[in-house]
Short mmCIF file of C-alpha atoms in Angstrom, two decimals:
data_model
loop_
_atom_site.label_atom_id
_atom_site.label_comp_id
_atom_site.label_asym_id
_atom_site.label_seq_id
_atom_site.Cartn_x
_atom_site.Cartn_y
_atom_site.Cartn_z
CA UNK A 78 14.02 -46.29 16.38
CA UNK A 79 16.84 -44.26 14.99
CA UNK A 80 14.25 -43.77 12.48
CA UNK A 81 11.19 -42.34 14.82
CA UNK A 82 13.80 -40.22 16.19
CA UNK A 83 15.33 -38.71 12.96
CA UNK A 84 11.81 -38.24 12.11
CA UNK A 85 11.18 -36.38 15.30
CA UNK A 86 14.28 -34.51 15.21
CA UNK A 87 13.02 -33.54 11.26
CA UNK A 88 9.82 -31.78 12.85
CA UNK A 89 11.22 -30.29 15.31
CA UNK A 90 13.64 -28.15 13.07
CA UNK A 91 10.65 -27.99 10.67
CA UNK A 92 8.91 -25.43 12.52
CA UNK A 93 11.29 -23.38 13.72
CA UNK A 94 11.63 -22.78 9.75
CA UNK A 95 8.30 -21.55 9.78
CA UNK A 96 7.82 -19.51 13.19
CA UNK A 97 9.65 -15.77 12.55
CA UNK A 98 10.86 -16.14 16.44
CA UNK A 99 14.36 -17.44 16.33
CA UNK A 100 15.39 -17.62 19.52
CA UNK A 101 13.81 -20.13 22.05
CA UNK A 102 13.04 -22.76 19.61
CA UNK A 103 16.63 -22.69 18.76
CA UNK A 104 17.62 -23.62 22.89
CA UNK A 105 15.30 -26.38 22.91
CA UNK A 106 16.09 -27.97 19.51
CA UNK A 107 19.46 -28.23 20.27
CA UNK A 108 19.40 -30.34 23.42
CA UNK A 109 18.26 -33.02 21.45
CA UNK A 110 20.90 -32.46 19.05
CA UNK A 111 23.36 -33.10 21.55
CA UNK A 112 21.81 -35.99 22.52
CA UNK A 113 21.78 -37.46 19.34
CA UNK A 114 25.75 -36.89 18.94
CA UNK A 115 25.70 -38.52 22.45
CA UNK A 116 24.14 -41.82 21.05
CA UNK A 117 25.79 -41.12 18.10
CA UNK A 118 24.03 -40.90 14.84
CA UNK A 119 26.56 -37.05 14.72
CA UNK A 120 26.65 -36.42 11.06
CA UNK A 121 22.54 -36.34 10.61
CA UNK A 122 21.90 -32.95 13.34
CA UNK A 123 25.16 -31.39 11.58
CA UNK A 124 23.70 -31.67 8.05
CA UNK A 125 20.62 -30.07 9.71
CA UNK A 126 22.55 -27.11 11.03
CA UNK A 127 24.05 -27.09 7.68
CA UNK A 128 20.55 -26.97 6.06
CA UNK A 129 19.33 -24.38 7.52
CA UNK A 130 22.28 -22.18 7.34
CA UNK A 131 22.02 -22.45 3.56
CA UNK A 132 18.46 -21.85 3.58
CA UNK A 133 18.92 -18.37 6.09
CA UNK A 134 21.77 -17.23 3.44
CA UNK A 135 19.17 -16.98 0.57
CA UNK A 136 16.65 -15.39 2.30
CA UNK A 137 19.01 -13.07 3.73
CA UNK A 138 20.17 -12.87 -0.07
CA UNK A 139 16.62 -12.21 -1.51
CA UNK A 140 15.67 -10.12 1.27
CA UNK A 141 19.06 -7.77 0.61
CA UNK A 142 17.85 -7.70 -2.93
CA UNK A 143 14.26 -6.47 -2.04
CA UNK A 144 16.21 -3.87 0.12
CA UNK A 145 18.04 -2.58 -3.02
CA UNK A 146 15.19 -2.50 -5.45
CA UNK A 147 12.71 -1.17 -3.01
CA UNK A 148 15.44 1.96 -2.56
CA UNK A 149 15.58 1.97 -6.42
CA UNK A 150 11.35 2.47 -6.88
CA UNK A 151 11.48 5.44 -4.10
CA UNK A 152 14.15 6.94 -5.37
CA UNK A 153 12.45 7.09 -8.95
CA UNK A 154 9.11 7.90 -7.13
CA UNK A 155 9.96 10.16 -4.48
CA UNK A 156 10.71 13.61 -6.43
CA UNK A 157 7.07 13.06 -8.36
CA UNK A 158 5.84 13.06 -5.48
CA UNK A 159 6.94 16.27 -3.66
CA UNK A 160 6.14 17.21 -6.68
CA UNK A 161 2.35 16.95 -6.91
CA UNK A 162 2.31 18.19 -3.27
CA UNK A 163 2.12 21.63 -5.45
CA UNK A 164 -1.42 20.62 -7.09
CA UNK A 165 -3.45 20.60 -4.00
CA UNK A 166 -1.92 23.49 -2.26
CA UNK A 167 -3.17 26.33 -3.70
CA UNK A 168 -6.74 23.92 -3.14
CA UNK A 169 -6.45 23.81 0.22
CA UNK A 170 -5.64 28.10 0.75
CA UNK A 171 -8.69 28.61 -1.26
CA UNK A 172 -11.40 25.78 0.02
CA UNK A 173 -9.13 24.71 3.21
CA UNK A 174 -9.09 21.28 4.55
CA UNK A 175 -11.79 21.05 7.67
CA UNK A 176 -11.96 17.35 8.43
CA UNK A 177 -14.19 18.04 11.47
CA UNK A 178 -17.07 19.37 9.40
CA UNK A 179 -20.54 17.73 9.61
CA UNK A 180 -21.89 16.40 7.04
CA UNK A 181 -24.87 13.04 6.28
CA UNK A 182 -22.74 10.82 3.92
CA UNK A 183 -19.21 10.00 4.54
CA UNK A 184 -16.80 8.37 2.00
CA UNK A 185 -14.02 6.90 3.48
CA UNK A 186 -11.16 6.31 0.29
CA UNK A 187 -8.89 3.72 1.90
CA UNK A 188 -5.58 3.82 -0.21
CA UNK A 189 -3.01 0.85 0.30
CA UNK A 190 -0.46 -1.25 -1.35
CA UNK A 191 -1.42 -4.58 -3.48
CA UNK A 192 1.82 -6.26 -2.50
CA UNK A 193 2.69 -7.08 0.85
CA UNK A 194 6.16 -7.46 2.91
CA UNK A 195 6.30 -3.34 4.18
CA UNK A 196 5.87 -3.38 7.34
CA UNK A 197 2.44 -1.94 9.07
CA UNK A 198 1.57 1.35 6.89
CA UNK A 199 -1.19 -0.98 5.17
CA UNK A 200 -2.76 -1.82 8.63
CA UNK A 201 -2.01 1.94 10.22
CA UNK A 202 -4.42 3.28 7.48
CA UNK A 203 -6.60 0.52 7.72
CA UNK A 204 -7.39 1.20 11.38
CA UNK A 205 -7.33 4.71 10.56
CA UNK A 206 -10.13 4.27 8.11
CA UNK A 207 -12.33 2.28 11.21
CA UNK A 208 -11.58 5.14 13.37
CA UNK A 209 -13.31 7.92 11.13
CA UNK A 210 -16.22 5.83 10.43
CA UNK A 211 -16.61 5.86 14.24
CA UNK A 212 -16.24 9.28 14.73
CA UNK A 213 -18.38 9.85 11.91
CA UNK A 214 -21.42 7.65 12.64
CA UNK A 215 -23.96 9.43 14.50
CA UNK A 216 -28.09 9.36 14.48
CA UNK A 217 -28.43 10.34 10.40
CA UNK A 218 -25.05 9.71 9.20
CA UNK A 219 -23.63 6.96 7.26
CA UNK A 220 -19.57 6.29 6.16
CA UNK A 221 -18.95 4.19 3.01
CA UNK A 222 -15.77 2.87 1.94
CA UNK A 223 -14.31 3.09 -1.58
CA UNK A 224 -10.67 0.43 -0.98
CA UNK A 225 -7.95 1.38 -3.38
CA UNK A 226 -5.46 -2.28 -3.21
CA UNK A 227 -5.17 -5.44 -1.90
CA UNK A 228 -4.40 -5.30 1.32
CA UNK A 229 -7.11 -3.37 2.72
CA UNK A 230 -9.39 -5.57 1.31
CA UNK A 231 -8.64 -8.09 2.27
CA UNK A 232 -8.63 -6.25 6.12
CA UNK A 233 -11.76 -4.81 5.54
CA UNK A 234 -14.06 -7.42 4.33
CA UNK A 235 -13.71 -9.25 7.27
CA UNK A 236 -15.77 -7.14 9.32
CA UNK A 237 -16.91 -4.64 7.06
CA UNK A 238 -18.41 -5.81 4.35
CA UNK A 239 -21.90 -4.05 4.35
CA UNK A 240 -20.04 -0.55 4.21
CA UNK A 241 -17.88 -1.00 0.90
CA UNK A 242 -18.85 0.35 -2.05
CA UNK A 243 -15.80 0.27 -4.34
CA UNK A 244 -12.88 -1.61 -4.66
CA UNK A 245 -9.71 -0.82 -7.04
CA UNK A 246 -7.06 -3.12 -7.19
CA UNK A 247 -4.18 -3.60 -9.89
CA UNK A 248 -3.69 0.20 -9.63
CA UNK A 249 0.58 -0.01 -9.91
CA UNK A 250 0.35 -2.03 -13.70
CA UNK A 251 1.75 0.88 -15.44
CA UNK A 252 3.53 3.48 -13.72
CA UNK A 253 1.60 5.96 -11.38
CA UNK A 254 0.61 8.79 -13.97
CA UNK A 255 -2.17 11.85 -13.74
CA UNK A 256 -4.43 10.33 -16.38
CA UNK A 257 -4.89 6.71 -14.17
CA UNK A 258 -5.61 8.53 -11.37
CA UNK A 259 -8.14 11.27 -12.41
CA UNK A 260 -9.95 7.76 -14.40
CA UNK A 261 -10.49 6.38 -11.39
CA UNK A 262 -11.73 10.11 -9.55
CA UNK A 263 -14.08 10.12 -11.85
CA UNK A 264 -15.59 6.59 -11.49
CA UNK A 265 -15.76 7.06 -7.73
CA UNK A 266 -17.64 10.54 -8.24
CA UNK A 267 -19.88 8.96 -10.91
CA UNK A 268 -20.76 6.07 -9.15
CA UNK A 269 -20.57 7.18 -5.27
CA UNK A 270 -22.93 9.73 -3.67
CA UNK A 271 -21.41 11.52 -0.81
CA UNK A 272 -21.33 15.29 0.83
CA UNK A 273 -17.60 14.63 2.43
CA UNK A 274 -14.78 12.79 0.71
CA UNK A 275 -12.02 11.43 3.27
CA UNK A 276 -8.70 9.85 1.76
CA UNK A 277 -6.71 7.97 4.33
CA UNK A 278 -3.86 7.83 3.22
CA UNK A 279 0.34 7.63 4.59
CA UNK A 280 2.05 10.81 3.82
CA UNK A 281 5.53 10.14 3.35
CA UNK A 282 7.63 12.50 5.18
CA UNK A 283 11.57 11.31 5.12
CA UNK A 284 13.18 7.49 3.96
CA UNK A 285 11.94 6.30 7.87
CA UNK A 286 8.71 8.03 8.53
CA UNK A 287 5.31 7.55 7.47
CA UNK A 288 2.72 9.90 8.88
CA UNK A 289 -0.84 8.63 8.16
CA UNK A 290 -2.81 11.66 6.98
CA UNK A 291 -6.85 12.28 6.00
CA UNK A 292 -7.20 14.97 3.47
CA UNK A 293 -11.21 15.85 3.59
CA UNK A 294 -12.81 16.78 0.14
CA UNK A 295 -16.30 18.06 0.20
CA UNK A 296 -18.77 18.28 -2.36
CA UNK A 297 -20.15 21.48 -3.88
CA UNK A 298 -23.11 21.58 -1.82
CA UNK A 299 -21.69 21.50 1.51
CA UNK A 300 -18.86 23.85 0.34
CA UNK A 301 -21.62 26.39 -0.28
CA UNK A 302 -23.10 25.72 2.88
CA UNK A 303 -20.04 26.10 4.64
CA UNK A 304 -19.43 29.29 3.05
CA UNK A 305 -22.17 30.76 4.21
CA UNK A 306 -21.45 29.85 7.71
CA UNK A 307 -18.81 32.24 7.37
CA UNK A 308 -14.94 31.05 8.05
CA UNK A 309 -12.64 30.19 5.23
CA UNK A 310 -14.94 29.59 2.80
CA UNK A 311 -16.90 32.18 3.41
CA UNK A 312 -14.58 34.60 1.46
CA UNK A 313 -14.38 32.80 -1.52
CA UNK A 314 -17.05 35.72 -2.72
CA UNK A 315 -14.41 38.11 -2.72
CA UNK A 316 -12.63 35.93 -5.55
CA UNK A 317 -13.60 37.50 -9.01
CA UNK A 318 -13.67 34.25 -10.77
CA UNK A 319 -13.26 33.73 -14.38
CA UNK A 320 -14.95 30.41 -16.40
CA UNK A 321 -18.70 29.65 -14.67
CA UNK A 322 -21.34 31.68 -14.74
CA UNK A 323 -22.79 30.87 -11.40
CA UNK A 324 -20.91 30.14 -8.87
CA UNK A 325 -22.49 26.54 -7.84
CA UNK A 326 -21.12 25.74 -11.61
CA UNK A 327 -17.82 27.38 -10.81
CA UNK A 328 -17.33 25.46 -7.72
CA UNK A 329 -18.24 21.81 -8.81
CA UNK A 330 -15.72 22.44 -11.26
CA UNK A 331 -13.34 23.12 -8.60
CA UNK A 332 -14.46 20.56 -6.24
CA UNK A 333 -14.07 17.78 -8.94
CA UNK A 334 -10.53 18.80 -9.74
CA UNK A 335 -9.75 19.36 -6.21
CA UNK A 336 -10.71 15.49 -6.10
CA UNK A 337 -8.44 14.57 -8.75
CA UNK A 338 -5.79 16.95 -7.30
CA UNK A 339 -5.44 15.07 -4.12
CA UNK A 340 -6.25 12.10 -5.17
CA UNK A 341 -3.30 11.77 -7.44
CA UNK A 342 -1.03 13.18 -4.40
CA UNK A 343 -2.35 10.72 -2.28
CA UNK A 344 -1.88 7.93 -4.23
CA UNK A 345 2.21 8.98 -5.00
CA UNK A 346 2.75 9.78 -1.35
CA UNK A 347 1.09 6.03 -0.52
CA UNK A 348 3.58 4.23 -3.02
CA UNK A 349 6.26 6.12 -1.72
CA UNK A 350 5.56 5.57 1.73
CA UNK A 351 4.67 1.85 1.02
CA UNK A 352 8.65 1.35 -1.33
CA UNK A 353 10.21 3.24 2.25
CA UNK A 354 8.64 0.83 4.41
CA UNK A 355 9.15 -1.99 2.02
CA UNK A 356 13.40 -1.03 2.47
CA UNK A 357 12.80 -0.81 6.37
CA UNK A 358 11.22 -3.75 6.77
CA UNK A 359 13.92 -6.09 4.29
CA UNK A 360 16.66 -4.22 5.71
CA UNK A 361 15.46 -4.82 9.81
CA UNK A 362 14.68 -8.94 8.39
CA UNK A 363 18.83 -8.94 6.85
CA UNK A 364 19.47 -7.84 9.58
CA UNK A 365 17.85 -10.55 11.88
CA UNK A 366 18.97 -13.19 9.10
CA UNK A 367 22.31 -12.32 9.98
CA UNK A 368 21.60 -12.62 13.53
CA UNK A 369 19.75 -16.33 13.03
CA UNK A 370 23.31 -17.16 10.82
CA UNK A 371 25.59 -16.09 13.88
CA UNK A 372 24.10 -18.93 15.73
CA UNK A 373 23.35 -21.18 13.76
CA UNK A 374 26.99 -20.93 12.85
CA UNK A 375 28.12 -21.01 16.64
CA UNK A 376 25.77 -23.77 17.02
CA UNK A 377 27.28 -26.04 14.04
CA UNK A 378 30.34 -25.45 15.77
CA UNK A 379 29.58 -26.74 19.02
CA UNK A 380 27.69 -29.64 17.29
CA UNK A 381 30.87 -30.52 15.19
CA UNK A 382 33.39 -30.20 17.73
CA UNK A 383 31.22 -31.88 20.06
CA UNK A 384 30.80 -35.33 17.69
CA UNK A 385 34.95 -35.21 17.14
CA UNK A 386 35.48 -35.17 21.34
CA UNK A 387 32.55 -38.22 20.58
CA UNK A 388 34.83 -39.90 18.55
CA UNK A 389 37.80 -39.22 20.27
CA UNK A 390 36.77 -40.79 23.56
CA UNK A 391 34.94 -43.52 21.68
CA UNK A 392 38.72 -44.40 19.78
CA UNK A 393 40.81 -43.79 23.29
CA UNK A 394 38.30 -45.56 25.43
CA UNK A 395 38.95 -48.28 22.96
CA UNK A 396 42.27 -48.28 22.40
CA UNK A 397 42.80 -48.08 26.48
CA UNK A 398 40.23 -51.21 26.27
CA UNK A 399 42.39 -52.83 24.36
CA UNK A 400 46.09 -52.03 26.12
CA UNK A 401 44.32 -52.41 29.44
CA UNK B 273 -31.88 27.34 -9.28
CA UNK B 274 -28.93 27.24 -12.28
CA UNK B 275 -31.24 26.50 -14.83
CA UNK B 276 -30.60 30.25 -16.05
CA UNK B 277 -27.15 30.07 -16.92
CA UNK B 278 -26.17 27.86 -20.31
CA UNK B 279 -24.40 25.53 -18.84
CA UNK B 280 -21.23 23.74 -20.69
CA UNK B 281 -21.63 21.86 -22.91
CA UNK B 282 -19.15 19.13 -21.79
CA UNK B 283 -21.75 19.58 -19.08
CA UNK B 284 -24.21 18.62 -20.66
CA UNK B 285 -23.29 15.82 -22.80
CA UNK B 286 -22.29 14.30 -19.09
CA UNK B 287 -18.74 14.74 -18.81
CA UNK B 288 -16.97 16.17 -15.51
CA UNK B 289 -14.65 19.02 -15.40
CA UNK B 290 -11.97 16.20 -14.71
CA UNK B 291 -12.89 14.04 -17.78
CA UNK B 292 -13.12 17.37 -20.00
CA UNK B 293 -9.29 18.34 -18.83
CA UNK B 294 -8.41 14.91 -19.79
CA UNK B 295 -9.59 14.79 -23.24
CA UNK B 296 -7.99 18.57 -23.40
CA UNK B 297 -4.84 16.86 -22.26
CA UNK B 298 -4.87 14.02 -24.50
CA UNK B 299 -5.07 16.93 -27.75
CA UNK B 300 -2.29 18.61 -26.63
CA UNK B 301 -0.32 15.76 -25.97
CA UNK B 302 -1.27 14.67 -29.45
CA UNK B 303 -0.03 17.99 -30.87
CA UNK B 304 3.31 16.99 -30.30
CA UNK B 305 6.40 15.62 -32.44
CA UNK B 306 8.33 12.86 -32.31
CA UNK B 307 10.00 11.51 -29.97
CA UNK B 308 8.43 13.80 -27.36
CA UNK B 309 5.10 12.73 -28.51
CA UNK B 310 5.57 9.08 -27.48
CA UNK B 311 7.16 9.94 -24.18
CA UNK B 312 4.21 12.20 -23.33
CA UNK B 313 1.85 8.69 -24.83
CA UNK B 314 3.31 7.05 -22.20
CA UNK B 315 1.99 9.26 -19.38
CA UNK B 316 -1.28 8.07 -20.48
CA UNK B 317 -1.62 4.58 -19.56
CA UNK B 318 -4.51 3.53 -17.54
CA UNK B 319 -5.09 0.68 -16.21
CA UNK B 320 -6.71 -0.62 -13.42
CA UNK B 321 -9.65 -2.87 -11.57
CA UNK B 322 -12.67 -2.21 -9.99
CA UNK B 323 -15.25 -4.00 -8.81
CA UNK B 324 -18.71 -2.70 -6.77
CA UNK B 325 -20.07 -4.06 -3.73
CA UNK B 326 -23.77 -4.47 -3.49
CA UNK B 327 -24.87 -4.90 0.44
CA UNK B 328 -22.00 -6.81 1.02
CA UNK B 329 -21.76 -9.03 -1.90
CA UNK B 330 -19.07 -8.12 -5.11
CA UNK B 331 -20.23 -8.18 -8.23
CA UNK B 332 -18.25 -8.75 -11.29
CA UNK B 333 -15.21 -6.78 -11.56
CA UNK B 334 -14.79 -4.44 -14.48
CA UNK B 335 -11.02 -3.52 -16.04
CA UNK B 336 -10.11 -0.21 -17.04
CA UNK B 337 -7.48 -0.25 -19.82
CA UNK B 338 -7.92 2.13 -21.75
CA UNK B 339 -6.84 5.21 -22.76
CA UNK B 340 -3.48 4.47 -25.07
CA UNK B 341 -3.91 1.14 -25.16
CA UNK B 342 -7.61 0.91 -27.56
#
C-alpha cells in the first residue's frame, strides 16, 4: 500500500520533469506530498524535491554555459556578416531587388540552422517560405524549395514533399567561408531551373532582433526582359561594361556572381541570428530554471518544517499520553 | 543569338562564372608564402551534404567535401 503510494508519487513527479510548465503541476503534486508527510512517509518526499532541485540546478548550469558559448560564437561571426553586406550592395544598386517580379518558375531557398535550441527563427523562415509559395502560385507559375539546414527539412518534409528540389545539410562543419557557399550556389544553379530565386533568411539587426528577409535574384533572361520594360534595370545600357562581348553574356556572369554573393551574406546573417537567438533562448531558460529553483526551495523548506512539526507533535503527544 | 560572339573558354568548358572565379582565387591563394598560405588555404574548405529530391522522394545524399581536403 505504501509502495503503491510511493510509485504514484514518483510518477507524478516524473511527468512535471518533462513538461515545460512549472506552475500548475507543482501545486497539484505538493498536496499529496503533504498528505504523505502526515501519513508518516516523510523522508521520501523531501528526497524527491532534493533530486528535482539538483537536476534543475544542473540544467541551469548547462543553459548558462550554452549561452556563453553562443555569445562567443556570435562575436566571432558578427564582424564577418557585417563586412559581407558590402558584397551585394553594389548588385542591388545595379540590378535592383524586385520581389514583386512576376515569373513562371520560382525557386525558394530557405536558409535555416542544423542545430536546435535557437528559439523561433527557423519556424518564421519556414512560415515565410510557405507564404511566398502561396503568393506565387498562379495559373502557370510553379514554386520549388531548396532547403538548407535540418530544421527546415524537418518542417517542410511534412507537407510540401512534392515541391522540394534539393536539400543541403551539414553546412557548418567547417567555419563558413565564401568558397563553400559559392560551391553550393554553383550546385543550385546547375541543378535547378529558375526564373527567380527567392532567398529567405533571418537578417541580423542586433543581438535581440532578427528580421526575416527575402532577397530576390533573377535569372539573366528575366533581367533582360525587365530591362526592356524600363525602371532601374533599364538603365543597364547606359553603363559601359568590360569583359564581355554581348550584353547577355555579361548579364549571365553578373547574375551568377550576384547569387553567390547574396547567398554568402544570407548564410552568414542567418548564422549570426541563430547564435543570437540561441543566446536569448538559453538566457530565458536559465532564468526560468532559477525561478523554478526558488519555488522548489520554498516548497522543500515547507515540507521539511512540516515533517519536523509532525515529529514534535508525535513526541509531545506520546509524552503527554505517558504522563496522563 | 550569341553565336557570333566568342564565348569565353571557361564557359565553353561548362563552368559557371562562380567556378571560374573560385579557381582563380585558389591560384592566388597558392601564390602566397607561409604562414599566410596555410591560413588562406583553411579558408577554402568545403563540406556539405546535398540530397536531390525527385517526385517527393529523396535520393542518396552526396557529400561534397573537396577543395583543400583532397
